[in-house]
XYZ file of C-alpha atoms in Angstrom:
405
model
C -38.683 -4.625 53.886
C -39.131 -6.889 50.705
C -38.578 -3.823 48.402
C -35.374 -3.142 50.250
C -34.187 -6.685 49.891
C -35.133 -6.681 46.152
C -33.195 -3.472 45.519
C -30.186 -4.779 47.252
C -30.245 -8.067 45.175
C -30.490 -6.018 41.987
C -27.452 -3.672 43.127
C -25.499 -6.909 43.855
C -26.412 -8.339 40.665
C -25.269 -5.238 38.603
C -21.951 -5.220 40.738
C -21.387 -8.904 39.763
C -22.046 -8.146 36.196
C -19.813 -5.142 36.122
C -16.980 -7.309 37.691
C -17.457 -10.059 35.211
C -17.436 -7.609 32.460
C -14.171 -5.985 33.701
C -12.541 -9.393 33.901
C -13.658 -10.383 30.492
C -12.134 -7.226 28.990
C -8.734 -7.718 31.039
C -8.654 -11.385 29.688
C -9.416 -10.300 26.310
C -6.500 -7.802 26.276
C -4.298 -10.425 27.530
C -5.097 -13.020 24.966
C -5.133 -10.692 21.892
C -1.858 -8.755 22.675
C 1.276 -10.527 21.896
C 3.557 -11.149 24.818
C 6.580 -9.871 23.201
C 8.630 -9.308 20.025
C 11.516 -11.750 20.559
C 12.793 -10.646 23.895
C 11.134 -7.240 23.866
C 7.590 -6.692 25.049
C 5.184 -4.879 22.817
C 4.800 -1.400 24.031
C 1.592 -1.117 26.131
C 0.168 1.935 24.255
C 0.404 -0.314 20.957
C -1.372 -3.329 22.436
C -4.731 -4.107 20.677
C -7.652 -2.907 22.862
C -11.047 -4.196 21.456
C -12.743 -1.074 23.158
C -10.316 1.439 21.766
C -8.885 -0.072 18.520
C -5.935 1.925 16.780
C -7.118 4.628 14.409
C -5.495 6.203 11.502
C -2.966 9.088 12.514
C -1.200 11.295 10.214
C 1.947 10.982 12.175
C 1.902 7.170 12.284
C 1.446 7.217 8.577
C 4.379 9.534 8.034
C 6.433 7.232 10.257
C 5.503 4.256 8.076
C 6.319 6.302 5.116
C 9.798 7.171 6.482
C 10.462 3.457 7.326
C 9.219 2.386 3.851
C 11.844 4.798 2.241
C 14.879 2.755 3.617
C 13.241 -0.721 3.833
C 11.019 -0.499 0.633
C 9.625 -4.097 0.078
C 9.749 -4.961 3.730
C 7.101 -2.335 4.379
C 4.597 -3.546 1.742
C 2.697 -5.371 4.732
C 1.689 -2.047 5.922
C -0.778 -1.511 3.079
C -3.429 -3.770 4.418
C -2.972 -2.406 7.898
C -3.555 1.086 6.745
C -6.833 -0.006 5.020
C -8.029 -1.332 8.327
C -6.947 1.862 10.349
C -7.892 4.539 7.840
C -11.545 5.818 7.222
C -12.936 4.396 3.909
C -12.975 7.782 2.489
C -9.391 8.494 3.452
C -7.809 5.296 2.241
C -6.243 6.554 -0.890
C -4.670 9.513 1.070
C -3.427 7.196 3.572
C -1.846 4.846 0.999
C -0.420 7.726 -0.952
C 1.760 8.855 1.980
C 3.308 5.362 2.590
C 3.685 4.934 -1.242
C 5.727 8.118 -1.355
C 8.129 6.354 1.076
C 8.175 3.092 -0.710
C 8.779 4.438 -4.303
C 11.256 7.114 -3.032
C 13.377 4.530 -1.375
C 14.562 3.400 -4.681
C 15.463 7.153 -5.684
C 17.014 7.839 -2.347
C 19.305 4.870 -2.846
C 20.592 6.416 -6.156
C 21.386 9.626 -4.433
C 23.276 8.013 -1.576
C 24.936 5.623 -3.770
C 26.185 8.581 -6.033
C 27.526 10.394 -2.882
C 29.160 7.252 -1.580
C 30.855 6.481 -4.965
C 32.121 10.009 -5.304
C 33.685 10.672 -1.899
C 34.251 7.235 -0.149
C 34.831 3.574 -0.487
C 32.243 0.997 -1.252
C 32.284 -0.570 2.350
C 30.729 2.713 3.622
C 27.501 1.605 1.701
C 27.208 -1.401 4.000
C 27.965 0.390 7.290
C 25.314 2.880 6.324
C 22.802 0.314 5.492
C 23.313 -1.504 8.827
C 22.983 1.521 10.881
C 19.605 2.547 8.972
C 18.089 -0.900 9.304
C 18.561 -0.729 13.013
C 17.173 2.889 13.350
C 14.268 1.755 11.244
C 13.654 -1.326 13.378
C 13.422 0.802 16.402
C 10.957 3.285 14.721
C 8.736 0.460 13.620
C 8.733 -1.109 17.235
C 7.614 2.193 18.631
C 4.808 3.211 16.148
C 3.312 0.125 14.386
C 0.280 -1.037 16.522
C -0.854 -4.625 17.458
C -3.708 -5.660 15.363
C -5.636 -9.127 15.476
C -5.941 -11.513 12.633
C -9.101 -11.192 10.659
C -9.453 -14.647 9.264
C -8.361 -17.046 12.022
C -10.282 -19.958 10.376
C -8.113 -19.976 7.298
C -5.022 -22.304 7.236
C -1.960 -21.277 5.374
C -2.826 -23.745 2.619
C -6.313 -22.062 2.475
C -4.820 -18.560 2.162
C -2.701 -19.611 -0.800
C -5.748 -21.392 -2.421
C -7.847 -18.340 -1.947
C -5.075 -16.265 -3.481
C -4.935 -18.439 -6.535
C -8.699 -18.143 -7.045
C -8.649 -14.441 -6.700
C -5.909 -14.138 -9.103
C -7.598 -15.997 -11.840
C -11.353 -15.457 -11.254
C -11.748 -11.820 -10.274
C -11.931 -9.672 -13.303
C -10.762 -6.380 -11.498
C -7.874 -8.357 -9.751
C -6.662 -9.725 -13.237
C -6.850 -5.985 -14.597
C -4.851 -4.784 -11.485
C -2.198 -7.734 -11.880
C -1.712 -6.761 -15.593
C -1.441 -2.983 -14.649
C 0.927 -3.650 -11.854
C 3.160 -5.891 -14.038
C 3.430 -3.427 -16.826
C 3.724 -0.092 -14.785
C 6.524 -1.647 -12.621
C 8.374 -2.807 -15.838
C 8.253 0.757 -17.093
C 9.434 2.175 -13.703
C 12.431 -0.079 -13.394
C 13.497 -0.017 -17.043
C 13.385 3.895 -17.114
C 15.502 4.291 -13.945
C 18.170 1.532 -14.717
C 18.547 2.612 -18.148
C 18.700 6.328 -17.063
C 22.111 5.571 -15.585
C 23.553 4.342 -18.900
C 22.026 7.335 -20.748
C 23.534 10.070 -18.494
C 26.960 8.170 -18.126
C 27.332 8.034 -21.799
C 27.419 10.414 -24.843
C 26.381 13.345 -24.986
C 26.151 13.807 -21.315
C 29.030 11.837 -19.712
C 27.857 12.935 -16.022
C 29.675 11.685 -12.958
C 28.210 9.198 -10.609
C 27.437 12.016 -8.313
C 25.398 13.894 -10.639
C 23.606 10.838 -11.886
C 22.686 10.081 -8.326
C 21.309 13.439 -7.791
C 18.791 12.915 -10.615
C 16.868 10.894 -8.004
C 15.976 14.228 -6.366
C 14.112 15.061 -9.313
C 11.988 11.975 -9.013
C 11.358 12.759 -5.270
C 9.976 16.270 -6.312
C 7.317 14.478 -8.498
C 6.467 11.938 -5.847
C 5.793 14.627 -3.236
C 2.685 15.332 -4.944
C 1.351 12.094 -4.359
C -0.570 12.838 -1.036
C -2.268 15.783 -2.743
C -3.447 13.432 -5.450
C -4.770 11.000 -2.799
C -6.954 13.534 -1.383
C -8.398 13.917 -4.959
C -8.656 10.244 -5.759
C -10.688 9.762 -2.495
C -13.437 11.767 -4.114
C -13.651 10.291 -7.520
C -13.932 7.028 -9.108
C -10.470 5.371 -8.845
C -10.758 4.319 -12.575
C -10.485 7.825 -13.762
C -7.267 8.437 -11.767
C -5.816 5.493 -13.281
C -6.689 6.307 -16.760
C -5.814 10.038 -16.624
C -2.454 9.175 -15.020
C -1.672 6.424 -17.465
C -2.354 8.818 -20.499
C -0.041 11.355 -18.789
C 2.615 8.780 -18.237
C 2.407 7.800 -22.110
C 2.940 11.627 -22.976
C 5.932 12.163 -20.684
C 7.446 8.843 -22.091
C 7.043 10.263 -25.457
C 9.085 13.178 -24.352
C 11.852 10.950 -23.162
C 11.647 8.972 -26.472
C 11.809 12.111 -28.684
C 14.583 14.098 -26.984
C 15.883 12.272 -23.934
C 19.244 11.469 -25.604
C 19.547 14.957 -27.133
C 18.926 17.533 -24.533
C 18.985 17.162 -20.722
C 15.914 19.281 -20.343
C 13.691 16.624 -21.875
C 15.232 14.267 -19.251
C 14.417 16.516 -16.410
C 10.797 17.089 -17.511
C 10.167 13.450 -18.174
C 11.796 12.552 -14.845
C 9.482 14.729 -12.754
C 6.363 14.015 -14.873
C 6.861 10.182 -14.771
C 7.301 9.875 -11.228
C 4.449 12.119 -10.221
C 1.982 10.518 -12.335
C 3.292 6.945 -11.623
C 2.364 8.005 -7.931
C -1.043 8.845 -8.938
C -1.583 5.778 -10.903
C -0.343 3.451 -8.109
C -2.619 5.053 -5.584
C -5.571 4.725 -8.038
C -4.861 1.048 -8.723
C -4.543 0.224 -4.940
C -7.948 2.094 -4.376
C -9.529 -0.217 -7.004
C -8.136 -3.092 -5.193
C -9.622 -2.075 -1.887
C -13.016 -2.312 -3.506
C -12.773 -5.892 -4.258
C -13.056 -7.457 -0.850
C -11.909 -5.701 2.420
C -11.801 -8.989 4.224
C -9.233 -10.383 1.926
C -7.149 -7.089 1.450
C -3.928 -8.887 2.742
C -4.121 -11.451 0.210
C -5.042 -9.154 -2.697
C -2.171 -6.867 -1.677
C 0.161 -9.934 -1.761
C -0.887 -10.698 -5.362
C -0.410 -7.112 -6.265
C 3.222 -7.179 -4.735
C 4.013 -10.329 -6.593
C 3.076 -9.087 -10.020
C 4.807 -5.620 -9.250
C 8.126 -7.358 -8.582
C 7.730 -9.662 -11.592
C 7.343 -6.433 -13.613
C 10.519 -5.178 -12.170
C 12.383 -8.270 -13.139
C 11.290 -7.781 -16.662
C 11.770 -4.284 -16.875
C 15.242 -4.246 -15.511
C 16.432 -7.131 -17.787
C 14.718 -6.528 -20.879
C 15.141 -2.684 -20.665
C 18.851 -3.179 -20.266
C 19.048 -5.553 -23.141
C 17.163 -3.292 -25.539
C 19.331 -0.257 -24.418
C 22.635 -2.088 -25.059
C 21.624 -3.660 -28.209
C 19.240 -1.022 -30.053
C 19.883 2.342 -28.036
C 18.095 4.633 -25.705
C 15.318 5.559 -28.167
C 14.306 1.898 -28.771
C 14.262 1.383 -25.005
C 12.030 4.307 -24.320
C 9.691 3.392 -27.156
C 9.142 -0.071 -25.689
C 8.014 1.504 -22.546
C 5.663 3.572 -24.541
C 4.135 0.464 -25.903
C 3.825 -1.011 -22.369
C 1.813 2.163 -21.401
C -0.342 1.814 -24.251
C -1.002 -1.787 -23.414
C -2.079 -0.630 -20.000
C -4.565 1.679 -21.564
C -6.056 -1.268 -23.548
C -6.391 -3.465 -20.394
C -7.976 -0.609 -18.494
C -10.490 0.157 -21.115
C -11.885 -3.277 -21.050
C -14.007 -2.447 -17.912
C -15.651 0.879 -17.072
C -15.442 2.823 -13.995
C -18.520 1.574 -12.265
C -18.636 -2.103 -13.221
C -19.868 -4.699 -10.816
C -17.208 -7.089 -9.318
C -18.098 -10.170 -11.502
C -18.325 -8.182 -14.840
C -15.534 -8.966 -17.275
C -16.266 -6.415 -19.994
C -18.382 -3.542 -20.493
C -19.393 -0.259 -19.051
C -22.326 -0.784 -16.806
C -23.018 1.767 -14.266
C -22.383 4.734 -16.253
C -19.399 7.121 -16.613
C -20.012 9.255 -13.569
C -16.847 10.783 -12.028
C -17.887 10.524 -8.575
C -17.378 7.493 -6.459
C -20.631 5.639 -5.766
C -21.662 4.627 -2.152
C -20.806 0.968 -2.981
C -17.168 2.009 -3.815
C -16.705 2.971 -0.100
C -18.598 0.073 1.405
C -16.985 -2.279 3.990
C -19.062 -5.234 3.036
C -16.083 -7.467 3.059
C -15.066 -6.509 6.539
C -18.747 -6.821 7.950
C -18.811 -10.303 6.217
C -15.674 -11.320 8.095
C -16.649 -9.826 11.294
C -20.068 -11.543 11.310
C -18.361 -15.066 10.638
C -15.377 -14.325 12.968
C -15.131 -16.734 15.758
C -11.831 -15.244 17.093
C -11.579 -14.609 20.959
C -11.813 -10.808 20.286
C -14.999 -11.090 18.542
C -16.586 -13.409 20.972
C -15.382 -11.303 23.979
C -17.015 -8.081 22.316
C -20.373 -9.862 21.817
C -20.397 -11.001 25.354
C -19.531 -7.416 26.537
C -22.421 -6.085 24.596
C -24.843 -8.502 26.078
C -23.537 -7.798 29.562
C -23.928 -4.095 29.001
C -27.491 -4.646 27.880
C -28.299 -6.624 31.132
C -26.684 -3.866 33.181
C -28.720 -1.322 31.729
C -31.791 -3.156 31.965
C -31.196 -3.854 35.703
């Protein structure tokens, strides 16, 4: 009789623990999932579930890439999300897909602009832009998952302060900032002044043909995801180094014959865009290795310097082209690529995070285990006092009690 009563009490205790566990899970879902986006509720399948967090999927990544093609800068916030969702050994591949969209957006705009200018009026550009913006808004609403904040204890002022510290105290981040600034300047200077080059002597092409040159850039960028697969297997320093050397070579082709033969322009166009894709993926892969818990802030710094580089490349490249000609403009870009190599060679492929100069760690091609570590994420997770982390800890304790019972 006593044994039967003890068994009944144990079963009741297990049932109560199970019910409590289910209530905690339900409450955690309700508290962590946003209630709505303006007037529209977040789709149920995209709400964050701590038991089944969203994972990297090729189709979601392709959707983000498509959205980035038409929104460009607005989609830079997807980069930190991809690093959270993608497996550590697939981050370069995941980022390369979205980068294709972000960089190709500039080139697709050239193609559309050439078509519109050739066959319709300028107002059609704005009509088309409005339609595309609404279509991409719907696409993003349907594919981007909800994801909880990782650093709830940081205030906005604290976020800005830590960004400043990262920007001036992290050797690798300073290297990335300089590279992002210079490569962006080269990219914007090339594509802005290419319009002037093709529209004048000896080519005198129409706006339609000039716009179609953007398709050559897209062909080069299409190689990006394949490069991402390779970068996931080697030390990212080498992908940045080799791609920068290649960029210098193709810029030399443009400098030598870009204003003489259109064949040189085509070769340079495809080569520069393909290798720039590889370089950017390598740079961002290096950035992921600084501290995964702060990847959003590090990404914001990268974007800031990338756009500062675009400002300089657009203005300075145009002035040099107008005052000194196409060859001088292209030669300046060669100097910027050479300066990138100087910056990169200050630190070796396996330097420790706090090392400013040198080549400690050797010259090995393969990524070391520390390159793929998620120590930053683990540190944040261990100090995370968010409701999601607390609930997950309580769920684990309840599960242990139930199993013991």
